[in-house]
GROMACS .gro file of C-alpha atoms in nm:
model
  407
    1MET     CA    1  -0.008  -0.004   0.016
    2LYS     CA    2   0.292   0.235   0.079
    3SER     CA    3   0.475   0.195  -0.236
    4SER     CA    4   0.117   0.228  -0.443
    5LEU     CA    5   0.054   0.562  -0.270
    6SER     CA    6   0.394   0.692  -0.367
    7ILE     CA    7   0.251   0.737  -0.717
    8TYR     CA    8   0.052   1.039  -0.573
    9ARG     CA    9   0.374   1.231  -0.480
   10GLY     CA   10   0.463   1.537  -0.706
   11LEU     CA   11   0.144   1.589  -0.857
   12PRO     CA   12   0.042   1.959  -0.918
   13GLN     CA   13  -0.061   2.198  -0.624
   14PRO     CA   14  -0.414   2.248  -0.749
   15ILE     CA   15  -0.506   1.885  -0.786
   16TYR     CA   16  -0.448   1.845  -0.395
   17VAL     CA   17  -0.647   2.115  -0.346
   18LEU     CA   18  -0.934   1.951  -0.584
   19PHE     CA   19  -0.867   1.614  -0.373
   20PHE     CA   20  -0.972   1.797  -0.038
   21SER     CA   21  -1.232   1.981  -0.175
   22THR     CA   22  -1.383   1.656  -0.321
   23VAL     CA   23  -1.345   1.482   0.001
   24ILE     CA   24  -1.564   1.742   0.187
   25ASN     CA   25  -1.805   1.752  -0.110
   26ALA     CA   26  -1.829   1.390  -0.110
   27VAL     CA   27  -1.895   1.342   0.279
   28GLY     CA   28  -2.196   1.553   0.230
   29ILE     CA   29  -2.355   1.351  -0.070
   30PHE     CA   30  -2.668   1.255   0.121
   31VAL     CA   31  -2.955   1.332  -0.091
   32TYR     CA   32  -2.915   1.138  -0.414
   33PRO     CA   33  -2.815   0.782  -0.286
   34PHE     CA   34  -3.119   0.781  -0.089
   35LEU     CA   35  -3.350   0.950  -0.336
   36ALA     CA   36  -3.544   0.651  -0.436
   37LEU     CA   37  -3.607   0.557  -0.067
   38TYR     CA   38  -3.704   0.929   0.004
   39LEU     CA   39  -3.967   0.947  -0.269
   40THR     CA   40  -4.110   0.573  -0.206
   41ARG     CA   41  -4.117   0.595   0.221
   42ARG     CA   42  -4.136   0.953   0.276
   43LEU     CA   43  -4.351   1.059   0.005
   44GLY     CA   44  -4.551   0.772  -0.094
   45TYR     CA   45  -4.417   0.709  -0.462
   46THR     CA   46  -4.461   0.371  -0.623
   47ALA     CA   47  -4.154   0.216  -0.762
   48LEU     CA   48  -4.255   0.332  -1.112
   49GLN     CA   49  -4.319   0.669  -1.009
   50ALA     CA   50  -3.981   0.712  -0.861
   51GLY     CA   51  -3.807   0.570  -1.139
   52THR     CA   52  -4.007   0.796  -1.376
   53TYR     CA   53  -3.885   1.102  -1.150
   54MET     CA   54  -3.537   0.991  -1.135
   55THR     CA   55  -3.519   0.975  -1.509
   56PHE     CA   56  -3.691   1.301  -1.570
   57ALA     CA   57  -3.436   1.466  -1.315
   58SER     CA   58  -3.159   1.271  -1.536
   59ILE     CA   59  -3.300   1.441  -1.864
   60LEU     CA   60  -3.306   1.780  -1.676
   61TYR     CA   61  -2.943   1.755  -1.601
   62VAL     CA   62  -2.879   1.748  -1.994
   63PRO     CA   63  -2.972   2.132  -2.065
   64GLY     CA   64  -2.804   2.241  -1.732
   65SER     CA   65  -2.487   2.068  -1.857
   66MET     CA   66  -2.505   2.213  -2.215
   67ILE     CA   67  -2.536   2.557  -2.090
   68GLY     CA   68  -2.284   2.545  -1.804
   69SER     CA   69  -2.034   2.383  -2.060
   70LYS     CA   70  -2.085   2.691  -2.321
   71LEU     CA   71  -2.028   2.923  -2.013
   72ALA     CA   72  -1.727   2.748  -1.889
   73ASP     CA   73  -1.536   2.749  -2.210
   74ALA     CA   74  -1.647   3.109  -2.301
   75ILE     CA   75  -1.597   3.265  -1.920
   76GLY     CA   76  -1.425   3.034  -1.744
   77ARG     CA   77  -1.405   2.715  -1.544
   78LYS     CA   78  -1.402   2.871  -1.171
   79PRO     CA   79  -1.693   3.144  -1.196
   80VAL     CA   80  -1.899   2.880  -1.354
   81LEU     CA   81  -1.827   2.603  -1.061
   82VAL     CA   82  -1.855   2.866  -0.798
   83ILE     CA   83  -2.199   3.031  -0.863
   84PHE     CA   84  -2.377   2.710  -0.964
   85GLN     CA   85  -2.260   2.494  -0.703
   86LEU     CA   86  -2.366   2.754  -0.460
   87MET     CA   87  -2.689   2.793  -0.624
   88MET     CA   88  -2.723   2.428  -0.567
   89ASP     CA   89  -2.655   2.432  -0.213
   90LEU     CA   90  -2.929   2.689  -0.161
   91CYS     CA   91  -3.163   2.466  -0.300
   92PHE     CA   92  -3.067   2.184  -0.045
   93VAL     CA   93  -3.118   2.445   0.231
   94LEU     CA   94  -3.455   2.541   0.134
   95ALA     CA   95  -3.528   2.151   0.085
   96GLY     CA   96  -3.432   2.123   0.452
   97PHE     CA   97  -3.673   2.368   0.579
   98PHE     CA   98  -3.946   2.242   0.396
   99GLU     CA   99  -3.868   1.867   0.436
  100GLY     CA  100  -4.157   1.614   0.380
  101LYS     CA  101  -4.355   1.894   0.186
  102PRO     CA  102  -4.483   1.807  -0.193
  103ILE     CA  103  -4.223   2.101  -0.302
  104ILE     CA  104  -3.914   1.885  -0.226
  105PRO     CA  105  -3.902   1.699  -0.553
  106TYR     CA  106  -3.909   2.028  -0.749
  107LEU     CA  107  -3.627   2.184  -0.525
  108VAL     CA  108  -3.422   1.849  -0.610
  109LEU     CA  109  -3.496   1.885  -0.971
  110LEU     CA  110  -3.351   2.251  -0.978
  111ALA     CA  111  -3.047   2.143  -0.760
  112LEU     CA  112  -2.978   1.861  -1.012
  113PHE     CA  113  -3.024   2.137  -1.290
  114PHE     CA  114  -2.738   2.332  -1.122
  115ASP     CA  115  -2.535   2.050  -1.057
  116GLY     CA  116  -2.542   1.977  -1.439
  117MET     CA  117  -2.401   2.334  -1.491
  118VAL     CA  118  -2.126   2.242  -1.271
  119ASP     CA  119  -2.006   1.924  -1.370
  120PRO     CA  120  -1.833   2.024  -1.732
  121ALA     CA  121  -1.654   2.300  -1.550
  122ARG     CA  122  -1.509   2.066  -1.302
  123GLU     CA  123  -1.420   1.811  -1.510
  124ALA     CA  124  -1.248   2.077  -1.762
  125MET     CA  125  -1.059   2.215  -1.487
  126LYS     CA  126  -0.915   1.888  -1.396
  127THR     CA  127  -0.800   1.830  -1.740
  128ASP     CA  128  -0.653   2.181  -1.770
  129LEU     CA  129  -0.455   2.128  -1.429
  130THR     CA  130  -0.283   1.823  -1.586
  131THR     CA  131  -0.082   1.660  -1.857
  132MET     CA  132  -0.070   1.350  -2.025
  133GLU     CA  133   0.170   1.210  -1.820
  134ASN     CA  134   0.030   1.246  -1.473
  135ARG     CA  135  -0.339   1.275  -1.594
  136GLN     CA  136  -0.434   0.925  -1.501
  137VAL     CA  137  -0.262   0.954  -1.154
  138SER     CA  138  -0.416   1.292  -1.071
  139PHE     CA  139  -0.772   1.178  -1.181
  140SER     CA  140  -0.722   0.876  -0.960
  141LEU     CA  141  -0.639   1.085  -0.679
  142ILE     CA  142  -0.956   1.283  -0.709
  143TYR     CA  143  -1.137   0.971  -0.740
  144LEU     CA  144  -0.984   0.862  -0.437
  145GLY     CA  145  -1.093   1.178  -0.249
  146HIS     CA  146  -1.443   1.136  -0.363
  147ASN     CA  147  -1.458   0.775  -0.213
  148VAL     CA  148  -1.261   0.908   0.107
  149GLY     CA  149  -1.589   1.104   0.171
  150PHE     CA  150  -1.834   0.863   0.046
  151ALA     CA  151  -1.687   0.615   0.272
  152ILE     CA  152  -1.828   0.821   0.526
  153GLY     CA  153  -2.135   1.026   0.408
  154PRO     CA  154  -2.407   0.728   0.343
  155VAL     CA  155  -2.337   0.576   0.672
  156ILE     CA  156  -2.459   0.913   0.826
  157ALA     CA  157  -2.735   0.967   0.569
  158GLY     CA  158  -2.850   0.602   0.632
  159TYR     CA  159  -2.923   0.690   1.006
  160LEU     CA  160  -3.047   1.048   0.945
  161PHE     CA  161  -3.321   0.900   0.684
  162TYR     CA  162  -3.560   0.791   0.955
  163THR     CA  163  -3.436   1.032   1.269
  164HIS     CA  164  -3.354   1.380   1.121
  165PRO     CA  165  -3.476   1.355   0.730
  166SER     CA  166  -3.399   1.729   0.678
  167TRP     CA  167  -3.048   1.705   0.776
  168ILE     CA  168  -2.981   1.488   0.463
  169PHE     CA  169  -3.047   1.817   0.282
  170PHE     CA  170  -2.877   2.065   0.507
  171GLY     CA  171  -2.565   1.829   0.568
  172ASN     CA  172  -2.563   1.799   0.184
  173ALA     CA  173  -2.592   2.190   0.131
  174ILE     CA  174  -2.311   2.245   0.427
  175ALA     CA  175  -2.031   2.029   0.279
  176GLY     CA  176  -2.121   2.154  -0.069
  177ALA     CA  177  -2.062   2.534   0.020
  178PHE     CA  178  -1.723   2.425   0.198
  179ALA     CA  179  -1.581   2.223  -0.057
  180THR     CA  180  -1.649   2.526  -0.310
  181LEU     CA  181  -1.505   2.793  -0.080
  182LEU     CA  182  -1.189   2.599  -0.091
  183VAL     CA  183  -1.178   2.585  -0.464
  184MET     CA  184  -1.275   2.984  -0.475
  185ILE     CA  185  -0.979   3.063  -0.267
  186LYS     CA  186  -0.692   2.797  -0.355
  187ILE     CA  187  -0.735   2.752  -0.736
  188LYS     CA  188  -0.659   3.024  -0.997
  189GLU     CA  189  -0.879   3.017  -1.329
  190SER     CA  190  -0.756   2.698  -1.562
  191LYS     CA  191  -0.920   2.812  -1.909
  192PRO     CA  192  -0.634   2.784  -2.171
  193SER     CA  193  -0.577   3.115  -2.350
  194LYS     CA  194  -0.656   3.200  -2.681
  195GLU     CA  195  -0.305   3.188  -2.797
  196THR     CA  196  -0.260   2.829  -2.653
  197ILE     CA  197  -0.577   2.736  -2.840
  198GLU     CA  198  -0.463   2.851  -3.157
  199GLU     CA  199  -0.116   2.702  -3.104
  200SER     CA  200  -0.282   2.347  -3.031
  201LYS     CA  201  -0.425   2.350  -3.362
  202ARG     CA  202  -0.101   2.252  -3.489
  203TRP     CA  203  -0.019   1.984  -3.235
  204LYS     CA  204   0.025   1.616  -3.369
  205THR     CA  205  -0.178   1.479  -3.056
  206THR     CA  206  -0.520   1.390  -3.000
  207GLU     CA  207  -0.565   1.671  -2.763
  208LYS     CA  208  -0.499   1.938  -3.054
  209GLY     CA  209  -0.764   2.211  -3.084
  210GLU     CA  210  -1.035   2.186  -3.352
  211GLU     CA  211  -1.237   2.464  -3.551
  212GLY     CA  212  -1.597   2.516  -3.514
  213GLY     CA  213  -1.855   2.417  -3.304
  214ILE     CA  214  -1.939   2.093  -3.070
  215LEU     CA  215  -2.077   1.889  -3.330
  216LYS     CA  216  -1.789   1.930  -3.566
  217ALA     CA  217  -1.513   1.867  -3.322
  218LEU     CA  218  -1.692   1.569  -3.196
  219LEU     CA  219  -1.694   1.431  -3.567
  220THR     CA  220  -1.347   1.444  -3.563
  221ARG     CA  221  -1.339   1.194  -3.283
  222PRO     CA  222  -1.536   0.878  -3.403
  223ARG     CA  223  -1.375   0.634  -3.157
  224LEU     CA  224  -1.469   0.860  -2.847
  225LEU     CA  225  -1.834   0.867  -2.991
  226PHE     CA  226  -1.834   0.477  -3.015
  227PHE     CA  227  -1.668   0.474  -2.684
  228ALA     CA  228  -1.942   0.677  -2.517
  229LEU     CA  229  -2.207   0.479  -2.654
  230SER     CA  230  -2.065   0.142  -2.510
  231VAL     CA  231  -1.985   0.312  -2.160
  232THR     CA  232  -2.366   0.385  -2.163
  233PHE     CA  233  -2.452   0.030  -2.057
  234PHE     CA  234  -2.196   0.068  -1.778
  235SER     CA  235  -2.402   0.354  -1.649
  236TYR     CA  236  -2.716   0.194  -1.669
  237ALA     CA  237  -2.594  -0.095  -1.493
  238TYR     CA  238  -2.430   0.099  -1.219
  239SER     CA  239  -2.754   0.349  -1.206
  240GLN     CA  240  -2.922   0.051  -1.061
  241THR     CA  241  -2.702   0.065  -0.743
  242LEU     CA  242  -2.895   0.411  -0.672
  243PHE     CA  243  -3.220   0.309  -0.782
  244ALA     CA  244  -3.304  -0.072  -0.750
  245LEU     CA  245  -3.036  -0.173  -0.483
  246PRO     CA  246  -3.212   0.015  -0.222
  247LEU     CA  247  -3.544  -0.115  -0.301
  248LEU     CA  248  -3.396  -0.455  -0.281
  249THR     CA  249  -3.268  -0.443   0.027
  250THR     CA  250  -3.582  -0.252   0.190
  251LYS     CA  251  -3.791  -0.540   0.016
  252LEU     CA  252  -3.556  -0.819   0.204
  253PHE     CA  253  -3.487  -0.653   0.534
  254GLY     CA  254  -3.747  -0.395   0.611
  255GLN     CA  255  -3.643  -0.101   0.792
  256GLU     CA  256  -3.274  -0.248   0.865
  257GLY     CA  257  -3.235  -0.246   0.456
  258ALA     CA  258  -3.169   0.133   0.444
  259ALA     CA  259  -2.888   0.069   0.720
  260LEU     CA  260  -2.747  -0.225   0.523
  261TYR     CA  261  -2.763  -0.019   0.201
  262GLY     CA  262  -2.573   0.272   0.376
  263ARG     CA  263  -2.320   0.025   0.487
  264MET     CA  264  -2.298  -0.105   0.143
  265MET     CA  265  -2.238   0.229   0.016
  266ALA     CA  266  -1.962   0.297   0.279
  267LEU     CA  267  -1.806  -0.032   0.209
  268ASN     CA  268  -1.799   0.064  -0.167
  269GLY     CA  269  -1.610   0.390  -0.074
  270ILE     CA  270  -1.374   0.167   0.168
  271VAL     CA  271  -1.274  -0.066  -0.098
  272VAL     CA  272  -1.197   0.236  -0.340
  273VAL     CA  273  -0.992   0.393  -0.079
  274LEU     CA  274  -0.792   0.086  -0.024
  275GLY     CA  275  -0.775  -0.060  -0.361
  276ASN     CA  276  -0.770   0.260  -0.581
  277PRO     CA  277  -0.374   0.307  -0.551
  278ILE     CA  278  -0.301  -0.041  -0.574
  279ILE     CA  279  -0.495  -0.099  -0.874
  280VAL     CA  280  -0.404   0.189  -1.043
  281SER     CA  281  -0.032   0.131  -0.974
  282LYS     CA  282  -0.084  -0.238  -1.098
  283LEU     CA  283  -0.293  -0.165  -1.423
  284ARG     CA  284  -0.163   0.155  -1.539
  285ARG     CA  285   0.088  -0.025  -1.776
  286PHE     CA  286  -0.207  -0.179  -1.969
  287HIS     CA  287  -0.424  -0.001  -2.225
  288PRO     CA  288  -0.722   0.182  -2.074
  289LEU     CA  289  -0.954   0.007  -2.297
  290ALA     CA  290  -0.815  -0.335  -2.201
  291ASN     CA  291  -0.890  -0.230  -1.821
  292ILE     CA  292  -1.224  -0.086  -1.888
  293THR     CA  293  -1.320  -0.419  -2.078
  294ALA     CA  294  -1.231  -0.614  -1.756
  295SER     CA  295  -1.420  -0.361  -1.523
  296GLY     CA  296  -1.737  -0.433  -1.756
  297LEU     CA  297  -1.695  -0.818  -1.663
  298LEU     CA  298  -1.683  -0.756  -1.332
  299TYR     CA  299  -2.002  -0.532  -1.311
  300ALA     CA  300  -2.173  -0.830  -1.503
  301VAL     CA  301  -2.097  -1.081  -1.267
  302GLY     CA  302  -2.136  -0.858  -0.931
  303PHE     CA  303  -2.486  -0.701  -1.068
  304SER     CA  304  -2.662  -1.031  -1.190
  305LEU     CA  305  -2.556  -1.225  -0.893
  306PHE     CA  306  -2.796  -0.958  -0.684
  307ALA     CA  307  -3.060  -1.162  -0.839
  308PHE     CA  308  -2.999  -1.455  -0.618
  309ALA     CA  309  -2.832  -1.274  -0.289
  310VAL     CA  310  -3.048  -1.327   0.016
  311SER     CA  311  -2.809  -1.264   0.320
  312PRO     CA  312  -2.635  -0.939   0.397
  313ILE     CA  313  -2.308  -1.093   0.376
  314ALA     CA  314  -2.382  -1.175   0.008
  315PHE     CA  315  -2.526  -0.823  -0.051
  316LEU     CA  316  -2.157  -0.688   0.114
  317ALA     CA  317  -1.951  -0.963  -0.107
  318LEU     CA  318  -2.103  -0.861  -0.433
  319THR     CA  319  -2.051  -0.474  -0.329
  320VAL     CA  320  -1.661  -0.573  -0.335
  321ILE     CA  321  -1.704  -0.715  -0.650
  322PHE     CA  322  -1.874  -0.431  -0.836
  323THR     CA  323  -1.654  -0.170  -0.648
  324THR     CA  324  -1.337  -0.331  -0.797
  325GLY     CA  325  -1.523  -0.311  -1.148
  326GLU     CA  326  -1.587   0.060  -1.060
  327ILE     CA  327  -1.227   0.145  -0.953
  328ILE     CA  328  -1.085   0.008  -1.297
  329ASN     CA  329  -1.334   0.184  -1.495
  330ALA     CA  330  -1.330   0.533  -1.315
  331THR     CA  331  -0.937   0.534  -1.333
  332ASN     CA  332  -0.951   0.454  -1.715
  333GLU     CA  333  -1.261   0.599  -1.845
  334HIS     CA  334  -1.170   0.967  -1.766
  335PHE     CA  335  -0.821   0.939  -1.863
  336TYR     CA  336  -0.908   0.785  -2.196
  337VAL     CA  337  -1.183   1.053  -2.282
  338ALA     CA  338  -0.953   1.343  -2.161
  339ASN     CA  339  -0.635   1.213  -2.392
  340ASN     CA  340  -0.893   1.214  -2.701
  341THR     CA  341  -1.077   1.547  -2.607
  342PRO     CA  342  -0.982   1.870  -2.831
  343ILE     CA  343  -0.822   2.148  -2.585
  344SER     CA  344  -1.043   2.402  -2.741
  345HIS     CA  345  -1.369   2.200  -2.637
  346ARG     CA  346  -1.260   2.066  -2.308
  347SER     CA  347  -1.589   2.184  -2.119
  348ARG     CA  348  -1.804   2.113  -2.413
  349PHE     CA  349  -1.682   1.793  -2.441
  350SER     CA  350  -1.709   1.762  -2.061
  351ALA     CA  351  -2.074   1.802  -2.101
  352ILE     CA  352  -2.184   1.611  -2.420
  353LEU     CA  353  -2.000   1.289  -2.353
  354PRO     CA  354  -2.130   1.230  -2.030
  355ILE     CA  355  -2.468   1.293  -2.168
  356ILE     CA  356  -2.423   1.015  -2.408
  357MET     CA  357  -2.251   0.802  -2.178
  358GLY     CA  358  -2.497   0.885  -1.922
  359THR     CA  359  -2.810   0.783  -2.138
  360GLY     CA  360  -2.826   0.449  -1.945
  361HIS     CA  361  -2.819   0.645  -1.630
  362ALA     CA  362  -3.103   0.840  -1.754
  363VAL     CA  363  -3.343   0.556  -1.838
  364ALA     CA  364  -3.214   0.293  -1.562
  365PRO     CA  365  -3.486   0.400  -1.320
  366ILE     CA  366  -3.795   0.401  -1.534
  367ILE     CA  367  -3.658   0.075  -1.702
  368GLY     CA  368  -3.587  -0.070  -1.377
  369GLY     CA  369  -3.945   0.015  -1.205
  370SER     CA  370  -4.096  -0.102  -1.510
  371ILE     CA  371  -3.931  -0.443  -1.483
  372ILE     CA  372  -4.013  -0.451  -1.131
  373GLU     CA  373  -4.373  -0.379  -1.173
  374ALA     CA  374  -4.405  -0.605  -1.461
  375HIS     CA  375  -4.192  -0.893  -1.395
  376SER     CA  376  -3.960  -0.921  -1.094
  377MET     CA  377  -3.696  -0.779  -0.906
  378ASN     CA  378  -3.471  -1.092  -0.995
  379LEU     CA  379  -3.534  -1.035  -1.365
  380LEU     CA  380  -3.404  -0.667  -1.339
  381TRP     CA  381  -3.067  -0.765  -1.168
  382ILE     CA  382  -3.000  -1.022  -1.445
  383SER     CA  383  -3.087  -0.795  -1.715
  384THR     CA  384  -2.833  -0.521  -1.530
  385GLY     CA  385  -2.564  -0.762  -1.566
  386LEU     CA  386  -2.642  -0.860  -1.932
  387GLY     CA  387  -2.646  -0.456  -2.001
  388ALA     CA  388  -2.267  -0.449  -1.859
  389LEU     CA  389  -2.147  -0.772  -2.075
  390ILE     CA  390  -2.268  -0.573  -2.370
  391GLY     CA  391  -2.077  -0.242  -2.282
  392SER     CA  392  -1.795  -0.449  -2.216
  393LEU     CA  393  -1.796  -0.630  -2.560
  394GLY     CA  394  -1.818  -0.273  -2.725
  395ILE     CA  395  -1.507  -0.169  -2.537
  396PHE     CA  396  -1.296  -0.481  -2.640
  397ILE     CA  397  -1.412  -0.442  -3.012
  398LEU     CA  398  -1.273  -0.085  -2.964
  399TYR     CA  399  -0.954  -0.187  -2.794
  400LEU     CA  400  -0.870  -0.452  -3.078
  401THR     CA  401  -0.937  -0.179  -3.360
  402GLU     CA  402  -0.707   0.061  -3.193
  403LYS     CA  403  -0.451  -0.218  -3.144
  404LYS     CA  404  -0.471  -0.302  -3.497
  405THR     CA  405  -0.445   0.078  -3.616
  406ARG     CA  406  -0.100   0.115  -3.390
  407ASN     CA  407   0.024  -0.200  -3.542
   0.00000   0.00000   0.00000
């Protein structure tokens, strides 16, 4: 472990700031992991109604992301990140005051719209502050920070859910505000200058700048498009951990199911914290597409076996399996995308590609709710594993074509 952690030495100072900011923000991620339970247990939604709502919330994220990305490429990453993160936090503060009221779903929708505006700026900032040489390790450290916080947050939220539900919203807002303050004080604007962008158009790398709008630039990267379409099967599968998994645990274990789900999410964070540096140090010598293929296979195994799990131990064991796949995927997916994104369109690519890759995430709740109501929870998890397998096949085909091109 000590030798694995040494890969994080010597990174740019702003990356360490983003690491600590991410830890703080992740500790306060209370709302979204428990949103399906909140809608069904606190507000009386059916599984299909909750799934429809969450799908609509994911769709609403899209215009926010497109607007935020355009602003971040035009006026800068930092002002977009700070202003709209604080707007999101304000929505959660209001939700805390109105906890239990019918207005809550609308406040959460507005918060997710602002979150959509923030994400492209945050992703572009991460890429701006790194190079191809230190990017995978830098992204790995920030991802590690997210999970350090996430190992704590869901455990707290799991107990607050029944005792002090308003603090799920207040806690989310407070952590987000502190994380934003750290970025505001410690990180300078990272948007590349016009001169750098013009010079980049003569580069011989996959990061070279492109002329024109987002569509024209995107069509210069057909492999990136195929990659995004394949990854959406992963996002469909992983999204069921937020929607169907808490429904499954409460179905099998009653009120204890919420606490079990909180422990599973905490275990997810712990495994990432302990396994992330080891896995990155061991697998970084392999092509990122080969690694992502392996992650899809772990998803397929872990998710499909939830159809047959009946004990808390089995749920925790399967959490370790799909989390291992998550680590491999997360530390290679963003690295591959960033290295193939033109410097001139970083924020806009950071919006459009997650939208494509997140299509599965958007439709997963409504598809999941429909399968549960029309068939069974078991069929949902078997189909989820199959979806991950399809995504893995797509990434493997892309890997073979890139390998052939290099040869």
